[in-house]
mmCIF file of N, CA and C in Angstrom:
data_model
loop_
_atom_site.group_PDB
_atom_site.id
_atom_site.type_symbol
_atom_site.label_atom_id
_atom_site.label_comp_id
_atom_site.label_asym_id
_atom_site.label_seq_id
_atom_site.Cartn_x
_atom_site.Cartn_y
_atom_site.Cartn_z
ATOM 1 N N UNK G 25 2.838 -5.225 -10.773
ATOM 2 C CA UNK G 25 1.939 -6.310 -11.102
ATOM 3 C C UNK G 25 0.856 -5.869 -12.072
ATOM 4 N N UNK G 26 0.663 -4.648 -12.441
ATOM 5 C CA UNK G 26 -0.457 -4.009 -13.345
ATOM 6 C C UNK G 26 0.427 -3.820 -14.216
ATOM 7 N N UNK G 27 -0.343 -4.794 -15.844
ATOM 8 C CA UNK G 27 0.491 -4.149 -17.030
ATOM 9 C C UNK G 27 -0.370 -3.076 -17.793
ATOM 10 N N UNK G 28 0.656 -2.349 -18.119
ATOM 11 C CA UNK G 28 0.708 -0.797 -18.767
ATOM 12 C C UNK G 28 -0.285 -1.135 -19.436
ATOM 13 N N UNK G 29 -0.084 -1.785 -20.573
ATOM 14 C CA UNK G 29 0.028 -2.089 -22.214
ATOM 15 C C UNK G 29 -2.492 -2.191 -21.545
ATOM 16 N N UNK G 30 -2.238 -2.892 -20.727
ATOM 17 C CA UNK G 30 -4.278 -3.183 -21.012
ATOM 18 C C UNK G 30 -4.565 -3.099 -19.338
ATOM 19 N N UNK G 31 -4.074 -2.837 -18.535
ATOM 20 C CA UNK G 31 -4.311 -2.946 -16.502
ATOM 21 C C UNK G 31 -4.261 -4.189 -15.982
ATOM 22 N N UNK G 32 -4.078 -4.801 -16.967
ATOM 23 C CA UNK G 32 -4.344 -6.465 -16.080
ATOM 24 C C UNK G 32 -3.272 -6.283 -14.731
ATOM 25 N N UNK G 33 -4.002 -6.939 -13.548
ATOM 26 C CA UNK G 33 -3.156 -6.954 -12.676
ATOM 27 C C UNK G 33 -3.402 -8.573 -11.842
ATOM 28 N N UNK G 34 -1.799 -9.329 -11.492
ATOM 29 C CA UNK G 34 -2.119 -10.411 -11.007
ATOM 30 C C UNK G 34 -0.295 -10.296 -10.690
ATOM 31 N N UNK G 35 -0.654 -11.840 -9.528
ATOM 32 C CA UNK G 35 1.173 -11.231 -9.136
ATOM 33 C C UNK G 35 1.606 -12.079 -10.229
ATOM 34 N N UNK G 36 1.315 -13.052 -11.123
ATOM 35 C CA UNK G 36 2.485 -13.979 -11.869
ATOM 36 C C UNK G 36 2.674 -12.716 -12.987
ATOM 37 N N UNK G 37 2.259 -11.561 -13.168
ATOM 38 C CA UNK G 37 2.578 -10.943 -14.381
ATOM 39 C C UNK G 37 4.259 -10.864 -14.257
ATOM 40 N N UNK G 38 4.956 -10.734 -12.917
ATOM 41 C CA UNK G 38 5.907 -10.318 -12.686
ATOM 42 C C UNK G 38 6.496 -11.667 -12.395
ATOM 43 N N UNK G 39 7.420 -11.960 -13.374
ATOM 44 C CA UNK G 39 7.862 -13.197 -13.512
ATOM 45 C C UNK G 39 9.216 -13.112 -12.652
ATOM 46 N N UNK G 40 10.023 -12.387 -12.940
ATOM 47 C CA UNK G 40 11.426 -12.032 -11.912
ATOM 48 C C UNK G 40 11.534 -10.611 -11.842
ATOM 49 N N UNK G 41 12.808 -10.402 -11.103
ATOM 50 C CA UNK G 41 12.619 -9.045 -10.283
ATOM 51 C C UNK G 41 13.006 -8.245 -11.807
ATOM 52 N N UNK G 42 13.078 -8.686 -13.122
ATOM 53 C CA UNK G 42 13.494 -7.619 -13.939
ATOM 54 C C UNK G 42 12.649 -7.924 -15.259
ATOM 55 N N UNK G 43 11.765 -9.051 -14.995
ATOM 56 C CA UNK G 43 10.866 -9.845 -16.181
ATOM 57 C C UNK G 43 9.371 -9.730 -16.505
ATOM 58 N N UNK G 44 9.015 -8.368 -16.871
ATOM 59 C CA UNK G 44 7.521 -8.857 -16.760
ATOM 60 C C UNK G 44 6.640 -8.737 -18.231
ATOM 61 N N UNK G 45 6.005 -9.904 -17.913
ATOM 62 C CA UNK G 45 5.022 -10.812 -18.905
ATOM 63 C C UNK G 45 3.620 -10.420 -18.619
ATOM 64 N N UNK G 46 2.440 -10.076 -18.943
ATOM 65 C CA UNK G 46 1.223 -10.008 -19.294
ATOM 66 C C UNK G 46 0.503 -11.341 -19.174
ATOM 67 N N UNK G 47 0.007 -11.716 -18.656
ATOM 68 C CA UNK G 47 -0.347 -13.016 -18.584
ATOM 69 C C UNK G 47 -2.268 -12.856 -18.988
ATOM 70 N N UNK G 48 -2.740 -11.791 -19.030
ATOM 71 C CA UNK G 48 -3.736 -11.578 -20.104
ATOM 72 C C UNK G 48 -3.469 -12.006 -21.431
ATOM 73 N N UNK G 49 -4.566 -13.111 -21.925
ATOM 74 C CA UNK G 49 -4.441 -13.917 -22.759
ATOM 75 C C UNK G 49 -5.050 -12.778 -24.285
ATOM 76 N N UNK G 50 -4.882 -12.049 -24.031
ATOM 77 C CA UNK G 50 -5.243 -11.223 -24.923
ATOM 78 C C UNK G 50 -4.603 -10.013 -25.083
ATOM 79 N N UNK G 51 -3.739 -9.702 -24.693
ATOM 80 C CA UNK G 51 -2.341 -8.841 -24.422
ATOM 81 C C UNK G 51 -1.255 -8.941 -24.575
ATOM 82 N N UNK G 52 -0.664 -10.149 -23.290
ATOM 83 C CA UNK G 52 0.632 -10.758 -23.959
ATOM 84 C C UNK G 52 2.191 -9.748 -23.538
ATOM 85 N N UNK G 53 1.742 -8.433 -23.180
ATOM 86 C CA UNK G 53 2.851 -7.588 -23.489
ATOM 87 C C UNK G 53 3.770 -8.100 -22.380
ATOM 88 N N UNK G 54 5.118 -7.869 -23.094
ATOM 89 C CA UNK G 54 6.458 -8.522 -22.489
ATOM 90 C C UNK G 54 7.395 -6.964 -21.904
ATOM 91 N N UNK G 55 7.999 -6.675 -21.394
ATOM 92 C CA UNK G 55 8.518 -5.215 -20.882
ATOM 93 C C UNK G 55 9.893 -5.631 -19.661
ATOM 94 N N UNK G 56 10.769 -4.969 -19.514
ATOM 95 C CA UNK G 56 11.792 -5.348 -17.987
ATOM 96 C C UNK G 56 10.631 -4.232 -17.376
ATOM 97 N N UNK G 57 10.642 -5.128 -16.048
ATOM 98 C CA UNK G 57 9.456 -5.007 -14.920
ATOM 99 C C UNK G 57 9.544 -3.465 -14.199
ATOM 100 N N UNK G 58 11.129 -2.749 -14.468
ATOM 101 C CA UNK G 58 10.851 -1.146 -13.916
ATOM 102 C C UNK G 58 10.687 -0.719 -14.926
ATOM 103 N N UNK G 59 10.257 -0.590 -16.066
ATOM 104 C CA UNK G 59 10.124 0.051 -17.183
ATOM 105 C C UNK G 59 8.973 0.483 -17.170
ATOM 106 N N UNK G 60 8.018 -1.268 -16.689
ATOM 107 C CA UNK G 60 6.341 -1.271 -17.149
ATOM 108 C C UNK G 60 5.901 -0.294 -15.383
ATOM 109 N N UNK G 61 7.038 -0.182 -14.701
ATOM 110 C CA UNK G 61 6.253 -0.035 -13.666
ATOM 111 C C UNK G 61 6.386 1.993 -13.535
ATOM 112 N N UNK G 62 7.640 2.023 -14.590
ATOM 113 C CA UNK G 62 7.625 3.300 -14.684
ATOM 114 C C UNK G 62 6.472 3.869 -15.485
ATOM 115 N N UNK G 63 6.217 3.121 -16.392
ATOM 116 C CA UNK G 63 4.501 3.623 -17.393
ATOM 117 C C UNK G 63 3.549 3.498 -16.655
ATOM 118 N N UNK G 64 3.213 2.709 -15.555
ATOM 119 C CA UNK G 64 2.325 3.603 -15.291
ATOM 120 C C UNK G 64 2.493 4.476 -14.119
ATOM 121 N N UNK G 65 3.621 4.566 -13.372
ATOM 122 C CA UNK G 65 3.738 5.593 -13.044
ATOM 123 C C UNK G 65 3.174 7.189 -13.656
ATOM 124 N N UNK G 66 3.939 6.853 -14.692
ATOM 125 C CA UNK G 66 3.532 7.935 -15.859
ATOM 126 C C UNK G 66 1.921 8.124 -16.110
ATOM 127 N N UNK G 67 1.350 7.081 -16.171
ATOM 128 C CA UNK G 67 0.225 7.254 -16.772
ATOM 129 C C UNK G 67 -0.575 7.518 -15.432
ATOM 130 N N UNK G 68 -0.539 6.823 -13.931
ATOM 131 C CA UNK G 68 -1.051 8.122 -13.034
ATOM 132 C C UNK G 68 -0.663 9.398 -12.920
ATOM 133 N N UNK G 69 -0.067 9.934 -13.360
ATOM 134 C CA UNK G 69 0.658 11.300 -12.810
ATOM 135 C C UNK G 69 -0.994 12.297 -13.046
ATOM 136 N N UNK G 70 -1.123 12.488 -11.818
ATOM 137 C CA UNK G 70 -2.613 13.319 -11.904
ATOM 138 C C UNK G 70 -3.670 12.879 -10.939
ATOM 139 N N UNK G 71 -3.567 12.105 -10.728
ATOM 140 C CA UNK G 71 -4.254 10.597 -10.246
ATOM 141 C C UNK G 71 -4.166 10.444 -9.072
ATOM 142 N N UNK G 72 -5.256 9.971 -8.260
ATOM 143 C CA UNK G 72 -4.956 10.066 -6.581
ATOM 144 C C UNK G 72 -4.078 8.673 -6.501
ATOM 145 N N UNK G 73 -3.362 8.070 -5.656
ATOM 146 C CA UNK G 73 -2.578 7.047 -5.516
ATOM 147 C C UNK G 73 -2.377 6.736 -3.870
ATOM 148 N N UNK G 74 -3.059 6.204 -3.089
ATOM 149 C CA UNK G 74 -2.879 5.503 -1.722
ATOM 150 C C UNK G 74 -1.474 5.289 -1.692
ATOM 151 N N UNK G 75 -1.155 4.870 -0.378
ATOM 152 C CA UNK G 75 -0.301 4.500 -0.027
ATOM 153 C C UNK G 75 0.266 2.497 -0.171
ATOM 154 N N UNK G 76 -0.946 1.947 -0.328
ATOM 155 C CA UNK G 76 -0.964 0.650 -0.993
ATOM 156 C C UNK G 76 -1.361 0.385 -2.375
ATOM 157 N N UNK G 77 -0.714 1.608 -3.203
ATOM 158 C CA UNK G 77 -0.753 1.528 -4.601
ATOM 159 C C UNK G 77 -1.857 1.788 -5.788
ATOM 160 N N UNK G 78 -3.058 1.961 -5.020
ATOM 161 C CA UNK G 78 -4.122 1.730 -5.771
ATOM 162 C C UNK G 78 -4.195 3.551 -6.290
ATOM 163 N N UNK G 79 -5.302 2.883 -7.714
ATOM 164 C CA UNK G 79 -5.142 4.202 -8.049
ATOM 165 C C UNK G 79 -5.955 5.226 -8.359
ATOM 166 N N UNK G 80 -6.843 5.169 -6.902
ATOM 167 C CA UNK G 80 -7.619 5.702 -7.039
ATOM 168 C C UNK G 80 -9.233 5.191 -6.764
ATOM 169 N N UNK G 81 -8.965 3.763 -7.622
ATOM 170 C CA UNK G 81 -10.516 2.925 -7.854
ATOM 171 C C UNK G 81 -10.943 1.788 -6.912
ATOM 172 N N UNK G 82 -10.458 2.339 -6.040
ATOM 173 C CA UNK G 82 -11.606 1.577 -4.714
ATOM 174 C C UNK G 82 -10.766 1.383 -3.515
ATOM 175 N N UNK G 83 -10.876 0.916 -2.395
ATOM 176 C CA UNK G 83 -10.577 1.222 -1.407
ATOM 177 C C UNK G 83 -9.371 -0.638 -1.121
ATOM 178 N N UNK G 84 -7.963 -0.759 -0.830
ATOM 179 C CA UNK G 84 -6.932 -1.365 -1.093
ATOM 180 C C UNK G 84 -7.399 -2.100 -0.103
ATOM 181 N N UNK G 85 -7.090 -3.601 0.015
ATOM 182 C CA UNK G 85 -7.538 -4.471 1.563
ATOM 183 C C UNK G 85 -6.357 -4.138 2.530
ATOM 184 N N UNK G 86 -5.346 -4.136 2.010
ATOM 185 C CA UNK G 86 -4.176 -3.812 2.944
ATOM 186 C C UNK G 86 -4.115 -2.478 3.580
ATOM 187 N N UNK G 87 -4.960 -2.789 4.774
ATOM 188 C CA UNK G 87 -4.573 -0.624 5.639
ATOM 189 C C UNK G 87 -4.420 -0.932 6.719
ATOM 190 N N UNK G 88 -3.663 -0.077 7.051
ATOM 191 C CA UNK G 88 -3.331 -0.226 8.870
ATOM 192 C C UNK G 88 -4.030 -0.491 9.572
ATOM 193 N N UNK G 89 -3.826 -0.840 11.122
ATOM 194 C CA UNK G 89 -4.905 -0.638 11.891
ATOM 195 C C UNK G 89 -5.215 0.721 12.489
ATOM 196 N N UNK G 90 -6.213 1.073 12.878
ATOM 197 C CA UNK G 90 -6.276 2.912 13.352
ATOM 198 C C UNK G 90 -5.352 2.870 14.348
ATOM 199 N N UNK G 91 -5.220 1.903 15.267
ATOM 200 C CA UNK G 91 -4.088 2.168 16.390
ATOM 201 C C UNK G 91 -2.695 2.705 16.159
ATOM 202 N N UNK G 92 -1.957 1.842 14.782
ATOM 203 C CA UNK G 92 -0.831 2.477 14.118
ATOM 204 C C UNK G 92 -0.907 3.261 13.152
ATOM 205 N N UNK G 93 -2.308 3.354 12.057
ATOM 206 C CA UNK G 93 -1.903 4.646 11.115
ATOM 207 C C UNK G 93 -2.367 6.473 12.076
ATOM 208 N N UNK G 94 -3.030 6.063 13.144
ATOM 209 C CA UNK G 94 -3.793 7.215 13.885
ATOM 210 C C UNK G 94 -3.136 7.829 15.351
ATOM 211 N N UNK G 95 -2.139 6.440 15.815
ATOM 212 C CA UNK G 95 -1.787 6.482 17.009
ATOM 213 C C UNK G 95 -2.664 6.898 17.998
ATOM 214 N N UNK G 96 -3.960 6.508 17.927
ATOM 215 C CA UNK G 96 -5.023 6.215 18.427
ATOM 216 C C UNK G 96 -5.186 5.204 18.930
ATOM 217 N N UNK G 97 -6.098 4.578 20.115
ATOM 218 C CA UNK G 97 -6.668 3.265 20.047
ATOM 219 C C UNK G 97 -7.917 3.450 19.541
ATOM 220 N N UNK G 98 -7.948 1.922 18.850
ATOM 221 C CA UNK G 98 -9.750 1.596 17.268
ATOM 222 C C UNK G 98 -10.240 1.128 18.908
#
């Protein structure tokens, strides 16, 4: 859902499972969707990367609860 080409990230960037469009009106970039998702792969390589994708720049809403990522009870 993050395009390479400028970071925009939103889910319509990814139009079908092999189609993705930029929907930054100032970007535009068109790519098949494992390609763009392999760049930035590429372009984190170095880079801390969570387990819900983020890369680095701030903390993802989606995290376990401590009970299942800790096998703890929260």
């Amino acid at each position: 859902q993050r395009c390479y080409a400028c970071g925009f990230v939103t889910e319509g960037n990814r139009e079908s499972q092999s189609v993705f469009v930029c929907k930054n009106p100032g970007c535009g970039n068109v790519d098949h969707a494992d390609v763009n998702a392999a760049k930035n792969i590429r372009h984190a390589g170095g880079q801390p990367v969570s387990a819900c994708g983020d890369l680095g720049t701030g903390q993802s809403v989606k995290q376990e609860p401590g009970s299942r990522a800790t096998g703890q009870a929260t």
